[in-house]
Short mmCIF file of C-alpha atoms and ligand atoms in Angstrom, two decimals:
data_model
loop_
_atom_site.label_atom_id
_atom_site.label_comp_id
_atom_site.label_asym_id
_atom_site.label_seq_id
_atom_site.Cartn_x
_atom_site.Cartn_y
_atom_site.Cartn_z
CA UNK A 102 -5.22 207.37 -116.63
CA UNK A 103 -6.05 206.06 -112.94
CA UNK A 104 -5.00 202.78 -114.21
CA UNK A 105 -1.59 203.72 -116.07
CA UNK A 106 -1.03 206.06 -112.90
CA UNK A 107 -0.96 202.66 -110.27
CA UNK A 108 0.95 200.02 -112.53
CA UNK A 109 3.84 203.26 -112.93
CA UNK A 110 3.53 203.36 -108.76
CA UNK A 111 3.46 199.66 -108.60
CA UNK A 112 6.71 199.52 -110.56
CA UNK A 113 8.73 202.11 -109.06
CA UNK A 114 8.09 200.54 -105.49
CA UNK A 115 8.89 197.19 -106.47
CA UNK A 116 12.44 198.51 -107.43
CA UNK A 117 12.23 200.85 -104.37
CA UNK A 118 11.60 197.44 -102.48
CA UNK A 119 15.20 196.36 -103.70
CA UNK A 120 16.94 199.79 -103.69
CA UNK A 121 15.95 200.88 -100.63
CA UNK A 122 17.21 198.13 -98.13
CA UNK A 123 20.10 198.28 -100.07
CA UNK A 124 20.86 201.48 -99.62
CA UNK A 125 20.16 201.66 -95.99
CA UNK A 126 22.35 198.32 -95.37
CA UNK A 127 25.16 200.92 -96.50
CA UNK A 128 24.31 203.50 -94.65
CA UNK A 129 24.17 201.24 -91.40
CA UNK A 130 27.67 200.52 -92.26
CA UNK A 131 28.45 203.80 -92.42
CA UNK A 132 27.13 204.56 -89.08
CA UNK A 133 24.21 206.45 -90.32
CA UNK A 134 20.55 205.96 -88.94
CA UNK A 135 18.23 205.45 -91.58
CA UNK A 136 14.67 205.88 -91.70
CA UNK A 137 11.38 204.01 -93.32
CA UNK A 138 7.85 205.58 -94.43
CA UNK A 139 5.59 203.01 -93.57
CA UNK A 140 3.58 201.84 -96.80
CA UNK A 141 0.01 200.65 -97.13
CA UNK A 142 -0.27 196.99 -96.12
CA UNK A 143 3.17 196.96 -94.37
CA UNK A 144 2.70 196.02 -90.21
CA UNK A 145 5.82 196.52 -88.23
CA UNK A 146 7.24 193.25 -88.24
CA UNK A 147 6.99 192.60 -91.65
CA UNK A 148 9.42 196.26 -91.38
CA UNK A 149 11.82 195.12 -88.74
CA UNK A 150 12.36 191.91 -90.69
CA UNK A 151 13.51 193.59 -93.13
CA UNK A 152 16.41 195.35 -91.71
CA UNK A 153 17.19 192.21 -89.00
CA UNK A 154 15.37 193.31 -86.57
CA UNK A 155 12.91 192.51 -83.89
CA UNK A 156 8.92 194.14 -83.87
CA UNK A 157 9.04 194.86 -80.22
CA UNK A 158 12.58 196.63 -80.84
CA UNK A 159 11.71 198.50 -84.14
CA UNK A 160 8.54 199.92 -81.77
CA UNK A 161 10.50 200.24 -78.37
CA UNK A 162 13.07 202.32 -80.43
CA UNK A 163 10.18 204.82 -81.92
CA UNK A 164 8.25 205.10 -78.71
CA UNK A 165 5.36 203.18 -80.36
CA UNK A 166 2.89 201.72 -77.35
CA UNK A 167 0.46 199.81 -79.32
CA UNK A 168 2.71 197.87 -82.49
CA UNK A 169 -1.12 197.29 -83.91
CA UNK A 170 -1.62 201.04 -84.54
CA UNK A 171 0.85 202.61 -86.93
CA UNK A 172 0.09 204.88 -89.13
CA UNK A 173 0.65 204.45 -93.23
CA UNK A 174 2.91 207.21 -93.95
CA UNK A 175 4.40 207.51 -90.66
CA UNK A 176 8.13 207.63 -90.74
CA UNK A 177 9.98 205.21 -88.44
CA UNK A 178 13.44 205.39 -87.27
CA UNK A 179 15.16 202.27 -88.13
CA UNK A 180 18.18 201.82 -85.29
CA UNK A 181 21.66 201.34 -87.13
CA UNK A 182 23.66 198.32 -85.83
CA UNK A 183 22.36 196.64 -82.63
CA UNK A 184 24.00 194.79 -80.16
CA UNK A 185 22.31 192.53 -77.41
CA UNK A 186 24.09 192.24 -73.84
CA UNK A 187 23.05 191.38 -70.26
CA UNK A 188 23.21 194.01 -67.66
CA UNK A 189 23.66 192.92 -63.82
CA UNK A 190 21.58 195.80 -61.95
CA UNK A 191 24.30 197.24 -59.64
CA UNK A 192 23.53 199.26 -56.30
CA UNK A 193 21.96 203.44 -57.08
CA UNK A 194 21.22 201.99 -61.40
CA UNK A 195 17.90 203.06 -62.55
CA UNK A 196 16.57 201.97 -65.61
CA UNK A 197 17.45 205.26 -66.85
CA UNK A 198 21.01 205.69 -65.62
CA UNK A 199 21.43 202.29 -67.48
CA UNK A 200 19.64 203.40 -70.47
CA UNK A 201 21.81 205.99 -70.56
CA UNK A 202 25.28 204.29 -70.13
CA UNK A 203 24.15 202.00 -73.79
CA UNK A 204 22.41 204.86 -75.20
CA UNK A 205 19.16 203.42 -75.74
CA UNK A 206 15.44 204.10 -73.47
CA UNK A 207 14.47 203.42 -69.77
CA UNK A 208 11.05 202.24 -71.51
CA UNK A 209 12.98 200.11 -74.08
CA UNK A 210 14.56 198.14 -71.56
CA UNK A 211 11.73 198.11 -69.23
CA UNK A 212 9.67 196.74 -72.01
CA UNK A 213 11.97 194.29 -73.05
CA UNK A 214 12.60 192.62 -69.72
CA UNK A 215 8.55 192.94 -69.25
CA UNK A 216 9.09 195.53 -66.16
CA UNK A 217 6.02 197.05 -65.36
CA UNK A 218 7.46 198.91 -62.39
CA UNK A 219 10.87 200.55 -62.94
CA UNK A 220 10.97 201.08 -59.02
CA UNK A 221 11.00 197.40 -58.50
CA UNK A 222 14.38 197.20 -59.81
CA UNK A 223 16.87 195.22 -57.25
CA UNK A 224 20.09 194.94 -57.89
CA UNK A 225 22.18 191.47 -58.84
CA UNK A 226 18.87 191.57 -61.51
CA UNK A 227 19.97 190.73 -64.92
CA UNK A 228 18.53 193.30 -67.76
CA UNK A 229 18.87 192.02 -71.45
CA UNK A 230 19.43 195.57 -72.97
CA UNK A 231 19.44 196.33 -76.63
CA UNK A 232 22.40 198.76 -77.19
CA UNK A 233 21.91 201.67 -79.43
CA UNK A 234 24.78 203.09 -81.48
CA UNK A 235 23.68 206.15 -82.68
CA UNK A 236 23.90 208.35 -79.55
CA UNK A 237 21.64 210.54 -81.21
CA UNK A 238 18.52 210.84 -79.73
CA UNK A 239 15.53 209.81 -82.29
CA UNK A 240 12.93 211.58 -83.43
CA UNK A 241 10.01 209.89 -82.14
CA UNK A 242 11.80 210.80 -78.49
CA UNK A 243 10.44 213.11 -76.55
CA UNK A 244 12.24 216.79 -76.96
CA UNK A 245 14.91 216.89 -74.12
CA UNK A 246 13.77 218.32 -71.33
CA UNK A 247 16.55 221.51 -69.63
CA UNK A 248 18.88 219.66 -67.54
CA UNK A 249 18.50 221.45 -64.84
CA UNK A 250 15.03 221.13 -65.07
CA UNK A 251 15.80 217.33 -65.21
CA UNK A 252 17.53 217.28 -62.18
CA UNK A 253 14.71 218.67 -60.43
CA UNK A 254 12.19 215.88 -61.87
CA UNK A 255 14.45 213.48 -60.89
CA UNK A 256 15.59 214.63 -57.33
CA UNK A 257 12.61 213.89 -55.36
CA UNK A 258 12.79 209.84 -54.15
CA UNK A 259 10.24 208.23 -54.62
CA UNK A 260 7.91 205.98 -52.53
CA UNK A 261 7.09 202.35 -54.57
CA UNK A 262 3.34 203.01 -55.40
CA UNK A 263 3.54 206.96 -54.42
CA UNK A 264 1.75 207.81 -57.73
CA UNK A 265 -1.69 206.12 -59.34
CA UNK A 266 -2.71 208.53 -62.10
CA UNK A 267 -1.03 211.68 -63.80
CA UNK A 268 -3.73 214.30 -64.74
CA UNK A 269 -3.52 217.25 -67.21
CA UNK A 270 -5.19 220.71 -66.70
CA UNK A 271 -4.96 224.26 -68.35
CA UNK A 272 -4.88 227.74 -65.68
CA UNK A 273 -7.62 229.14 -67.73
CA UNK A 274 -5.87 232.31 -68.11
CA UNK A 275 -3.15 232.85 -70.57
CA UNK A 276 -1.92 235.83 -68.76
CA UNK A 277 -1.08 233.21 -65.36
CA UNK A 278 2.34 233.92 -63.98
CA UNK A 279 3.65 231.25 -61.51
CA UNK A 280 3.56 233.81 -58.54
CA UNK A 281 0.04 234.50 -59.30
CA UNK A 282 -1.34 231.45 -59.13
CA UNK A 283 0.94 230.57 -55.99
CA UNK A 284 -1.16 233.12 -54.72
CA UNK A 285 -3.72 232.37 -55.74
CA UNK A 286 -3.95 228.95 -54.39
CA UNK A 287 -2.74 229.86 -51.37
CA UNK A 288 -4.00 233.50 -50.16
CA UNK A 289 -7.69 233.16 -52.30
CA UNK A 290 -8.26 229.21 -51.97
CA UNK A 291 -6.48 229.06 -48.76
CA UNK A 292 -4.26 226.01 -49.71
CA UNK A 293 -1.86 225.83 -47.29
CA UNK A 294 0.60 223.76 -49.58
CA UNK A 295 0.32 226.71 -52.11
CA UNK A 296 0.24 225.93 -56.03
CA UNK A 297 -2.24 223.40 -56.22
CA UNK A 298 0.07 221.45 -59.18
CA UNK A 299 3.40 219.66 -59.26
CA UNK A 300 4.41 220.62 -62.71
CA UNK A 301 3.34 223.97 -64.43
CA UNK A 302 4.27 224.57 -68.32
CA UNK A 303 4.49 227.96 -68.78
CA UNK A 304 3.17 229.54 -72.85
CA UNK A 305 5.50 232.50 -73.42
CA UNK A 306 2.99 235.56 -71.92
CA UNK A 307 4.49 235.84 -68.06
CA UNK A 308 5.68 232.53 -68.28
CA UNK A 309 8.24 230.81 -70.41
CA UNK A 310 7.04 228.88 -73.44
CA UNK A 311 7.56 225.37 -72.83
CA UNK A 312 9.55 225.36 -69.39
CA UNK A 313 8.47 222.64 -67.47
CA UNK A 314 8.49 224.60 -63.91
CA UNK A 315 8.45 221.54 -61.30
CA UNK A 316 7.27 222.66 -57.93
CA UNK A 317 7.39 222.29 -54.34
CA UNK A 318 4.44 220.09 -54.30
CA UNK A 319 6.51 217.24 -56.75
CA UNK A 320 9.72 218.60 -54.44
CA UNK A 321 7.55 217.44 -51.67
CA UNK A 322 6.53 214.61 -52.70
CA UNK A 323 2.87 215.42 -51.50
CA UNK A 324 -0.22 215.39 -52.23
CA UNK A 325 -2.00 217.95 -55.03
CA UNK A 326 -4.91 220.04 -55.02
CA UNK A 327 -5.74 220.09 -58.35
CA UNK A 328 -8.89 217.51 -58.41
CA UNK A 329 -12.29 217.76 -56.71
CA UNK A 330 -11.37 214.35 -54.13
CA UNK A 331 -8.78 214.66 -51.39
CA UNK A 332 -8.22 211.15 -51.75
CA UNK A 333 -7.62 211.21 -55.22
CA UNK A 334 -5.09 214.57 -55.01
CA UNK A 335 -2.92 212.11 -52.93
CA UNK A 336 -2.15 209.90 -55.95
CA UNK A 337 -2.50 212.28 -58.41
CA UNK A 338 0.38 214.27 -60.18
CA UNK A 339 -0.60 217.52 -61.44
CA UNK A 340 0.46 219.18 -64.33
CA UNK A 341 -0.84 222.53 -65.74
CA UNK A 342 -0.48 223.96 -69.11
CA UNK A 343 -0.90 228.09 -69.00
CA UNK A 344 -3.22 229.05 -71.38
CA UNK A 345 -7.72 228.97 -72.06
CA UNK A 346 -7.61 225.47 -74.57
CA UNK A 347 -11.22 226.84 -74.90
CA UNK A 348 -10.08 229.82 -76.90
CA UNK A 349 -6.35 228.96 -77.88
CA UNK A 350 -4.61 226.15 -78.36
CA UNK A 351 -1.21 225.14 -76.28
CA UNK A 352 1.34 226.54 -78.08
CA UNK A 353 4.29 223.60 -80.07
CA UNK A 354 6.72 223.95 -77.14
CA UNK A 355 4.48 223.32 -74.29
CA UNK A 356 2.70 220.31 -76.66
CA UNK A 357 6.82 218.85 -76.88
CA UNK A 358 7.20 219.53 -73.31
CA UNK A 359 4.19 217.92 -71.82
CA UNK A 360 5.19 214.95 -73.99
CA UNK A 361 8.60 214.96 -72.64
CA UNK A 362 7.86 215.19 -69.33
CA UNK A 363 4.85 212.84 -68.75
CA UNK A 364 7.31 209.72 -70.58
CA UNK A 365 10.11 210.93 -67.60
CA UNK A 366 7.32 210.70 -65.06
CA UNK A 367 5.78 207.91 -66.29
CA UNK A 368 9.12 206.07 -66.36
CA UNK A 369 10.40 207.32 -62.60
CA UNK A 370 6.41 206.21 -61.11
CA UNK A 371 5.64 203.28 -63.57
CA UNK A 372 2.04 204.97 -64.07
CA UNK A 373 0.77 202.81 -67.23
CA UNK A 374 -0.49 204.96 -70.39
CA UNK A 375 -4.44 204.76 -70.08
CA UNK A 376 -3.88 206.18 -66.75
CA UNK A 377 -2.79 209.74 -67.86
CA UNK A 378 -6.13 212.08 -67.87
CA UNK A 379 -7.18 215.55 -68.64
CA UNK A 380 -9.13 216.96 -66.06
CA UNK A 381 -12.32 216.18 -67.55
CA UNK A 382 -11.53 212.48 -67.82
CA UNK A 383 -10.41 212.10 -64.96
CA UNK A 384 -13.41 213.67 -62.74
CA UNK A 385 -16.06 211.99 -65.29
CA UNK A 386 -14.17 208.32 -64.74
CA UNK A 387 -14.07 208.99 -61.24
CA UNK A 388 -17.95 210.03 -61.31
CA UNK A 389 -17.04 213.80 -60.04
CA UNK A 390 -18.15 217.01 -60.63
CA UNK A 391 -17.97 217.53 -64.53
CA UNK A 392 -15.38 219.96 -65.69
CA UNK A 393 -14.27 221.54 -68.63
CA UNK A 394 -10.67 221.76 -67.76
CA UNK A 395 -8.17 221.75 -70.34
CA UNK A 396 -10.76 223.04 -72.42
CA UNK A 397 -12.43 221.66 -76.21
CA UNK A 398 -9.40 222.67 -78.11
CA UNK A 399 -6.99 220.59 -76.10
CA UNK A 400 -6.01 216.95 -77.06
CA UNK A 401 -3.89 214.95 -74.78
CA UNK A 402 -3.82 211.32 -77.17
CA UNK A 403 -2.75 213.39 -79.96
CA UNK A 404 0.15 214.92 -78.03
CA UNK A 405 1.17 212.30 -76.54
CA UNK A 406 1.10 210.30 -79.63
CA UNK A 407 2.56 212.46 -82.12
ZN1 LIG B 148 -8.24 221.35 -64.09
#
């Protein structure tokens, strides 16, 4: 049975291997974007060469960081058409603004023009950029974050260097409302800066699910109060899910937002991956009191990752 049941799979994805490229060739030239499931054995540049394109691009385009880790089953977005030009960096661009203008990533282009820091940007600087054609966003984006609530991320300017780490805590309390723990943090814990965090992302109970609320602090541009080291508040952004991850766990908008909104921060401060904590990383890496802030039910990789 077992063995019947293989050769039939066998055979059906050797014609698949045929049909399917095919059939997506078409649909690129109809302007469609198609997608691929990623088989057993496949790695992603055995994928992209299949469809004429690049690893680094294929992964760029699906927001994969590490091209060694995909998943078997995992569907990828492969981009329709491509086109290759070179940008000159003009006077107020940011990588974004420019990602914008050829519909493709600010981390696509900084990662294929090897830009670490997308503050150290100067103009006359000439970008190879990968244009995309869909002007649909892809899945493997992050869910767009309010535009006015965009605006407000991206007001504040930023000093080169300003922010080291970003690090992720829950309020504890699913009942939190932003004025309560404004004054809570300021009238109770005497902070003087009020609400201790830059970003809150409010659950639905007196916040709004998934609303990234930015606050003064980020405004400000200054330091936190989240962490147990007034050194490390002054390098660390703070961002707060409402909610007890002990008890509950955050609920699929503020999981989409947090996502969103730690890829815009991480491309406006150029803060790498592996230095994005939870609250209990953070303070055990930094050898701090231990903490069981954002609580056992909360898991930052998978969010971030999924
Ligand atoms: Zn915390």
């Amino acid at each position: 049975m077992l063995t019947t049941l293989a050769k039939g799979k066998r055979q059906t994805s050797r014609i698949l291997a045929i049909a399917v490229p095919a059939a997506l060739w078409l649909g690129q030239m109809l302007g469609q974007t198609a997608t691929h499931t990623i088989q057993r054995g496949e790695t992603l540049g055995v994928i992209a060469k299949k469809y004429g394109l690049s690893a680094s691009a294929l992964a760029a385009h699906n927001g994969i960081a590490n091209p060694n880790k995909v998943k078997i089953g995992r569907k990828l977005i492969i981009p329709a058409k491509t086109e290759t030009l070179t940008y000159t960096i003009r006077k107020g661009d940011t990588l974004s603004t420019i990602a914008n203008k050829y519909k493709t990533t600010a981390a696509a282009i900084a990662k294929a023009n090897g830009i670490k820091n997308p503050n150290t940007i100067k103009p006359g600087q000439k970008l190879k950029i990968t244009k995309g054609t869909t002007g649909k966003p892809t899945k493997a984006k992050p869910a767009a974050i309010a535009s006015s609530t965009l605006r407000e991320i991206n007001r504040p300017r930023i000093r080169r260097n300003r922010w080291k780490h970003i690090v992720v805590h829950h309020s504890a309390d699913s009942n939190n409302s932003i004025r309560g723990m404004e004054h809570y943090h300021r009238r109770d814990r005497r902070m003087e800066n009020g609400l201790a965090y830059h970003f809150v992302i409010g659950n639905g109970v007196n916040t709004t699910d998934g609303k990234i609320y930015v606050c003064d602090r980020w405004k400000r541009q200054i330091q936190g109060g989240h962490i147990g080291s007034a050194a490390l508040n002054e390098i660390a952004i703070g961002i707060c899910l409402v909610g007890n991850f002990e008890k509950t766990l955050p609920t699929a908008k503020q999981k989409s937002s947090l996502k969103a909104l730690v890829s815009r921060l991480r491309s406006r401060t150029g803060i790498p991956y592996n230095r994005i904590y939870t609250h209990r990383q953070f303070h055990h890496h930094k050898e701090l009191k231990s903490t069981i802030c954002p609580g056992r039910r909360f898991n930052l990789r998978s969010i971030l990752s999924t």
